[in-house]
Short mmCIF file of C-alpha atoms and ligand atoms in Angstrom, two decimals:
data_model
loop_
_atom_site.label_atom_id
_atom_site.label_comp_id
_atom_site.label_asym_id
_atom_site.label_seq_id
_atom_site.Cartn_x
_atom_site.Cartn_y
_atom_site.Cartn_z
CA MET C 155 -92.08 -11.80 -82.79
CA SER C 156 -90.39 -9.57 -85.39
CA HIS C 157 -86.62 -9.24 -85.73
CA ASN C 158 -86.67 -6.21 -83.41
CA GLY C 159 -88.41 -8.21 -80.71
CA GLU C 160 -91.84 -6.60 -81.05
CA VAL C 161 -94.95 -8.69 -81.07
CA THR C 162 -96.27 -8.78 -84.61
CA ASP C 163 -99.37 -10.91 -84.66
CA VAL C 164 -102.31 -8.80 -85.72
CA ARG C 165 -105.74 -9.71 -84.47
CA ASP C 166 -109.11 -8.04 -84.62
CA THR C 167 -109.80 -5.85 -81.56
CA GLY C 168 -113.36 -6.89 -80.70
CA VAL C 169 -113.88 -8.66 -77.42
CA ALA C 170 -117.65 -8.54 -76.89
CA GLY C 171 -120.10 -10.52 -78.99
CA PRO C 172 -119.26 -13.61 -80.99
CA PRO C 173 -115.63 -14.63 -81.49
CA GLN C 174 -114.20 -12.47 -84.24
CA GLY C 175 -110.92 -14.22 -84.92
CA SER C 176 -110.14 -16.87 -87.47
CA ARG C 177 -107.02 -18.85 -88.19
CA LEU C 178 -106.14 -16.43 -91.00
CA HIS C 179 -107.08 -13.25 -89.17
CA PRO C 180 -106.88 -14.07 -85.49
CA ARG C 181 -108.01 -11.52 -82.90
CA VAL C 182 -105.55 -9.08 -81.30
CA THR C 183 -104.51 -10.47 -77.91
CA SER C 184 -103.54 -8.70 -74.70
CA PHE C 185 -100.64 -11.04 -73.94
CA ARG C 186 -97.14 -11.50 -75.35
CA SER C 187 -95.67 -14.80 -76.37
CA ARG C 188 -93.35 -15.99 -73.61
CA SER C 189 -91.43 -19.15 -72.93
CA SER C 190 -93.48 -22.05 -71.67
CA VAL C 191 -90.47 -24.04 -70.45
CA LEU C 192 -90.91 -25.29 -66.88
CA THR C 193 -88.30 -25.76 -64.18
CA PRO C 194 -88.12 -29.30 -62.74
CA THR C 195 -90.12 -28.18 -59.68
CA GLN C 196 -92.79 -26.56 -61.85
CA GLN C 197 -92.90 -29.64 -64.08
CA GLY C 198 -93.45 -31.85 -61.04
CA ALA C 199 -96.37 -29.72 -59.84
CA TRP C 200 -97.78 -29.67 -63.37
CA ASP C 201 -97.54 -33.45 -63.74
CA ARG C 202 -99.24 -34.09 -60.41
CA GLN C 203 -101.95 -31.41 -60.46
CA TRP C 204 -102.82 -30.30 -64.00
CA ASP C 205 -105.28 -33.11 -64.73
CA ARG C 206 -107.16 -32.40 -61.52
CA LEU C 207 -106.99 -28.61 -61.25
CA GLY C 208 -106.26 -27.32 -64.75
CA ARG C 209 -107.85 -27.28 -68.19
CA ASN C 210 -107.22 -25.60 -71.50
CA VAL C 211 -109.70 -22.98 -72.62
CA ALA C 212 -112.39 -24.63 -74.73
CA ASP C 213 -115.55 -23.76 -76.61
CA GLU C 214 -117.92 -25.58 -74.25
CA PRO C 215 -119.70 -23.85 -71.36
CA LEU C 216 -117.88 -24.26 -68.06
CA ASP C 217 -119.47 -26.71 -65.61
CA ALA C 218 -118.13 -24.98 -62.50
CA GLU C 219 -120.23 -27.02 -60.08
CA GLY C 220 -119.02 -30.30 -61.57
CA TRP C 221 -115.38 -29.20 -61.60
CA PHE C 222 -115.27 -27.66 -58.12
CA GLY C 223 -117.53 -30.38 -56.76
CA ARG C 224 -119.84 -27.92 -55.05
CA SER C 225 -122.07 -24.93 -55.68
CA ALA C 226 -120.41 -21.68 -54.56
CA PRO C 227 -120.13 -18.11 -55.86
CA LEU C 228 -117.48 -17.96 -58.60
CA ILE C 229 -114.76 -15.31 -58.94
CA ILE C 230 -112.58 -15.20 -62.06
CA GLU C 231 -109.07 -13.75 -61.91
CA ILE C 232 -107.71 -12.74 -65.30
CA GLY C 233 -103.93 -12.88 -65.80
CA SER C 234 -103.12 -14.58 -62.51
CA GLY C 235 -99.36 -14.58 -63.26
CA THR C 236 -97.64 -16.84 -60.75
CA GLY C 237 -100.84 -17.04 -58.69
CA THR C 238 -99.54 -15.26 -55.57
CA ALA C 239 -102.74 -13.27 -55.10
CA THR C 240 -104.92 -16.18 -56.21
CA ALA C 241 -103.62 -18.59 -53.59
CA ALA C 242 -103.59 -16.03 -50.76
CA MET C 243 -107.09 -14.76 -51.47
CA ALA C 244 -108.53 -18.26 -51.92
CA GLN C 245 -107.42 -19.13 -48.40
CA ARG C 246 -109.19 -16.07 -47.02
CA GLU C 247 -112.43 -16.82 -48.85
CA PRO C 248 -113.06 -20.56 -48.53
CA ASP C 249 -116.75 -19.99 -49.27
CA LYS C 250 -115.91 -18.79 -52.83
CA ASP C 251 -114.64 -20.69 -55.86
CA LEU C 252 -111.76 -19.03 -57.72
CA LEU C 253 -110.94 -19.59 -61.36
CA ALA C 254 -107.50 -18.32 -62.42
CA VAL C 255 -107.16 -17.66 -66.16
CA GLU C 256 -103.62 -17.30 -67.51
CA VAL C 257 -101.73 -18.08 -70.71
CA TYR C 258 -98.27 -18.26 -69.11
CA ARG C 259 -97.55 -21.92 -68.40
CA PRO C 260 -94.73 -21.45 -65.85
CA GLY C 261 -97.04 -19.11 -63.89
CA ILE C 262 -99.81 -21.71 -63.87
CA ALA C 263 -97.31 -24.35 -62.73
CA GLN C 264 -96.28 -22.09 -59.83
CA LEU C 265 -99.91 -21.72 -58.84
CA LEU C 266 -100.45 -25.50 -59.03
CA GLY C 267 -97.42 -25.92 -56.73
CA SER C 268 -98.90 -23.48 -54.17
CA LEU C 269 -102.31 -25.15 -54.28
CA GLU C 270 -100.68 -28.53 -53.67
CA ARG C 271 -98.30 -27.36 -50.92
CA GLU C 272 -100.90 -25.36 -49.06
CA ASN C 273 -103.73 -27.78 -49.70
CA ILE C 274 -106.04 -25.12 -51.13
CA PRO C 275 -109.25 -26.73 -52.39
CA ASN C 276 -111.19 -23.84 -53.97
CA VAL C 277 -109.05 -22.86 -57.00
CA ARG C 278 -109.08 -24.15 -60.58
CA THR C 279 -107.10 -22.78 -63.51
CA LEU C 280 -107.82 -22.38 -67.20
CA ARG C 281 -104.95 -21.92 -69.63
CA GLY C 282 -105.76 -19.61 -72.52
CA ASP C 283 -107.12 -16.22 -73.49
CA ALA C 284 -109.55 -14.83 -70.92
CA VAL C 285 -111.54 -13.18 -73.68
CA ASP C 286 -112.30 -16.63 -75.10
CA VAL C 287 -113.27 -17.80 -71.61
CA PHE C 288 -115.77 -14.99 -71.14
CA GLN C 289 -117.14 -15.25 -74.66
CA ASN C 290 -117.47 -19.02 -74.93
CA MET C 291 -117.41 -20.63 -71.50
CA ILE C 292 -119.20 -18.28 -69.13
CA GLY C 293 -122.93 -17.61 -69.40
CA PRO C 294 -124.73 -14.34 -68.69
CA ALA C 295 -125.38 -13.47 -65.03
CA SER C 296 -123.30 -16.35 -63.74
CA ILE C 297 -120.30 -15.01 -61.81
CA LEU C 298 -119.87 -13.02 -58.62
CA GLY C 299 -116.61 -11.26 -59.33
CA ILE C 300 -113.77 -10.49 -61.72
CA ARG C 301 -110.23 -9.61 -60.62
CA VAL C 302 -107.60 -8.09 -62.88
CA PHE C 303 -104.41 -7.27 -61.04
CA PHE C 304 -101.68 -5.43 -62.93
CA PRO C 305 -102.84 -6.08 -66.50
CA ASP C 306 -100.22 -5.38 -69.17
CA PRO C 307 -100.56 -1.63 -69.89
CA TRP C 308 -99.41 -1.71 -73.54
CA PRO C 309 -98.20 1.92 -73.20
CA LYS C 310 -97.37 2.69 -76.85
CA SER C 311 -100.36 4.14 -78.69
CA ARG C 312 -100.01 1.73 -81.59
CA HIS C 313 -100.42 -1.11 -79.07
CA HIS C 314 -103.49 0.30 -77.27
CA LYS C 315 -105.69 -2.06 -79.26
CA ARG C 316 -104.04 -4.91 -77.36
CA ARG C 317 -105.26 -3.65 -74.00
CA LEU C 318 -107.43 -6.17 -72.22
CA LEU C 319 -109.48 -3.56 -70.39
CA GLN C 320 -111.32 -1.47 -72.93
CA PRO C 321 -115.02 -0.57 -73.35
CA SER C 322 -116.00 -3.80 -75.13
CA ALA C 323 -114.41 -5.91 -72.35
CA PHE C 324 -116.41 -4.05 -69.68
CA ALA C 325 -119.62 -4.69 -71.67
CA LEU C 326 -118.76 -8.40 -71.84
CA PHE C 327 -117.87 -8.59 -68.12
CA ALA C 328 -121.04 -6.72 -67.10
CA ASP C 329 -123.12 -9.23 -69.01
CA ARG C 330 -121.47 -12.20 -67.26
CA LEU C 331 -121.70 -10.78 -63.71
CA ILE C 332 -124.69 -11.45 -61.50
CA ASP C 333 -126.54 -8.40 -60.17
CA GLY C 334 -124.35 -6.83 -57.50
CA GLY C 335 -121.27 -8.66 -58.80
CA VAL C 336 -117.99 -6.73 -58.71
CA ILE C 337 -115.01 -6.02 -60.98
CA HIS C 338 -111.76 -5.23 -59.12
CA VAL C 339 -108.82 -3.81 -61.09
CA ALA C 340 -105.41 -2.75 -59.75
CA THR C 341 -102.78 -1.11 -61.93
CA ASP C 342 -99.50 0.75 -61.42
CA HIS C 343 -99.69 2.50 -64.78
CA ALA C 344 -101.20 6.00 -64.39
CA GLU C 345 -102.27 6.52 -67.99
CA TYR C 346 -103.77 3.03 -68.29
CA ALA C 347 -105.58 3.62 -64.99
CA GLU C 348 -107.27 6.67 -66.52
CA TYR C 349 -108.21 4.74 -69.64
CA VAL C 350 -109.56 1.82 -67.59
CA ALA C 351 -111.54 4.23 -65.37
CA GLU C 352 -113.10 5.91 -68.42
CA SER C 353 -113.86 2.56 -70.07
CA GLY C 354 -115.57 1.12 -66.98
CA ASP C 355 -117.41 4.36 -66.16
CA GLY C 356 -118.73 4.44 -69.73
CA GLU C 357 -120.45 1.07 -69.31
CA PRO C 358 -124.09 1.80 -68.33
CA LEU C 359 -124.55 -1.59 -66.62
CA LEU C 360 -121.83 -0.79 -64.06
CA SER C 361 -121.54 1.71 -61.21
CA ARG C 362 -118.21 2.70 -59.70
CA LEU C 363 -117.69 1.80 -56.06
CA PRO C 364 -115.77 4.55 -54.27
CA VAL C 365 -112.47 3.32 -52.78
CA GLY C 366 -109.57 4.91 -50.95
CA THR C 367 -105.88 4.15 -51.22
CA PRO C 368 -104.75 0.58 -51.98
CA ASN C 369 -104.09 0.01 -48.29
CA GLU C 370 -107.55 1.24 -47.35
CA VAL C 371 -109.10 -1.03 -49.98
CA ARG C 372 -107.30 -3.97 -48.45
CA GLU C 373 -107.82 -3.21 -44.82
CA ALA C 374 -111.39 -1.98 -44.82
CA ALA C 375 -114.25 -3.99 -46.23
CA VAL C 376 -115.48 -2.17 -49.33
CA PRO C 377 -119.09 -1.17 -48.60
CA ASN C 378 -121.57 -2.90 -50.89
CA SER C 379 -119.07 -5.44 -52.14
CA PRO C 380 -119.89 -9.16 -51.79
CA MET C 381 -116.21 -10.21 -52.05
CA ARG C 382 -112.87 -9.49 -50.44
CA HIS C 383 -110.35 -7.01 -51.79
CA ASP C 384 -107.36 -7.61 -49.53
CA ARG C 385 -104.74 -8.48 -52.12
CA PRO C 386 -101.31 -9.53 -50.87
CA ARG C 387 -98.49 -7.19 -51.93
CA THR C 388 -96.69 -9.04 -54.70
CA LYS C 389 -93.06 -8.61 -55.81
CA PHE C 390 -94.44 -6.96 -58.91
CA GLU C 391 -96.22 -4.33 -56.84
CA MET C 392 -93.29 -3.71 -54.52
CA LYS C 393 -91.07 -3.05 -57.55
CA ALA C 394 -93.61 -0.55 -58.89
CA GLU C 395 -93.65 1.25 -55.55
CA GLU C 396 -89.85 1.30 -55.37
CA GLN C 397 -89.84 2.90 -58.79
CA GLY C 398 -92.31 5.55 -57.59
CA ARG C 399 -95.38 4.31 -59.44
CA ALA C 400 -98.56 4.58 -57.37
CA VAL C 401 -101.10 1.78 -57.50
CA THR C 402 -104.68 2.66 -58.49
CA GLU C 403 -107.56 0.42 -57.38
CA LEU C 404 -110.78 0.55 -59.38
CA LEU C 405 -114.02 -1.22 -58.48
CA TRP C 406 -117.36 -1.42 -60.23
CA ARG C 407 -120.61 -3.05 -59.18
CA ARG C 408 -123.03 -4.67 -61.65
CA ASN C 409 -126.38 -2.79 -61.60
CA ASN C 410 -129.53 -4.78 -61.00
CA ARG C 411 -131.17 -6.23 -64.09
C1 LIG Z 157 -98.23 -7.96 -65.75
S1 LIG Z 157 -98.74 -9.60 -65.48
C2 LIG Z 157 -99.50 -9.53 -63.87
C3 LIG Z 157 -99.63 -10.87 -63.21
C4 LIG Z 157 -100.30 -10.91 -61.84
N1 LIG Z 157 -101.70 -10.52 -61.91
C5 LIG Z 157 -99.56 -10.06 -60.83
O1 LIG Z 157 -100.16 -9.11 -60.30
O2 LIG Z 157 -98.38 -10.33 -60.55
C6 LIG Z 157 -100.13 -9.77 -66.57
C7 LIG Z 157 -100.49 -11.22 -66.82
O3 LIG Z 157 -101.69 -11.27 -67.56
C8 LIG Z 157 -101.61 -12.35 -68.46
N2 LIG Z 157 -102.59 -12.08 -69.52
C9 LIG Z 157 -102.62 -10.99 -70.32
N3 LIG Z 157 -103.67 -11.05 -71.14
C10 LIG Z 157 -104.33 -12.19 -70.86
C11 LIG Z 157 -105.50 -12.81 -71.38
N4 LIG Z 157 -106.21 -12.23 -72.37
N5 LIG Z 157 -105.88 -13.99 -70.88
C12 LIG Z 157 -105.17 -14.58 -69.88
N6 LIG Z 157 -104.05 -14.03 -69.33
C13 LIG Z 157 -103.64 -12.86 -69.83
C14 LIG Z 157 -100.17 -12.36 -68.91
O4 LIG Z 157 -99.76 -13.63 -69.40
C15 LIG Z 157 -99.45 -11.98 -67.62
O5 LIG Z 157 -99.04 -13.10 -66.89
#
C-alpha cells in the first residue's frame, strides 16, 4: 500500500495462457491486501478444519476426486468472501462438489466454521489467486460451473486492469468448462456489469443465457443450465439494495466443442 492507502503493486494484466508474472514483475491482481488476523473463533475453525478442507494454491493439477473422495461435477466459486453463498448453495446441491477460491484468510476461516457447524461434506477451499488456480490447477474441459458473486468492481479507470472479469478471463474460463458448463456472475456495480457483459459476450466459445431479475433467477430454474442459481441474499447484497444499487445477474453457457 502507498502512503495514501492505495494499492501500489503493479502486475502484468494477462490472465489467459501461461503465467506471466515473476517475482520482480508480478501480475496485476484483482484483490487488495487485507488483514489476515483471525478472531479466536475463526482460529479454532482454521486449526480444526484447514488440513482437511483447505489448501494453498499450488502449481500442480488439482486431484478433485482424491480430495473430495468421490467423482462429482465440480463448481468453482471465485472470491467466496465469508462463504455465505458457498455453504448455502452446497447444501442445496449435494450432488455437486464446490471449490471456494479466496485470498482473504478470515473469510476462509468463516467458511470452515460453517462447514464444520453444519456438517457440509461437499465443499473444499483453496487459498490464493483464482487466476493461478485456473491457469495451473484446472485442466481444459474439466469443470461444470463457475460462480463469481460481487467481484470487486475497481471503478477508477486507472484500476480497470485489476478487474478479474475481463476478456482474457472469459477465454480462460471457457477453456476450462465442459460443454454446456455455465458461468454465473452477480454484481451491484452498473458500469462493471456492462463491461462484464461485453467481455463475456465477446468470447466466441460462450453463449449468453437469458435471465430475468435476480429474484427470478433464484426462484425459477434457468432453462438449459445444469446447476442451481438460487443464491442466498447476503449482507453485502442487502446493503447494495439499501443504497439503491440494482443487482445484475449474468449467465453464459459453454458452447459444444
Ligand atoms: C466484494 S467481495 C465479495 C465476496 C462474496 N462473493 C460476497 O458476495 O459476499 C470480493 C472477494 O473476492 C476476493 N477476490 C478478488 N480477487 C480474487 C482472486 N483473483 N482470487 C481469489 N479471490 C479473489 C476478495 O478477496 C474478496 O473477498
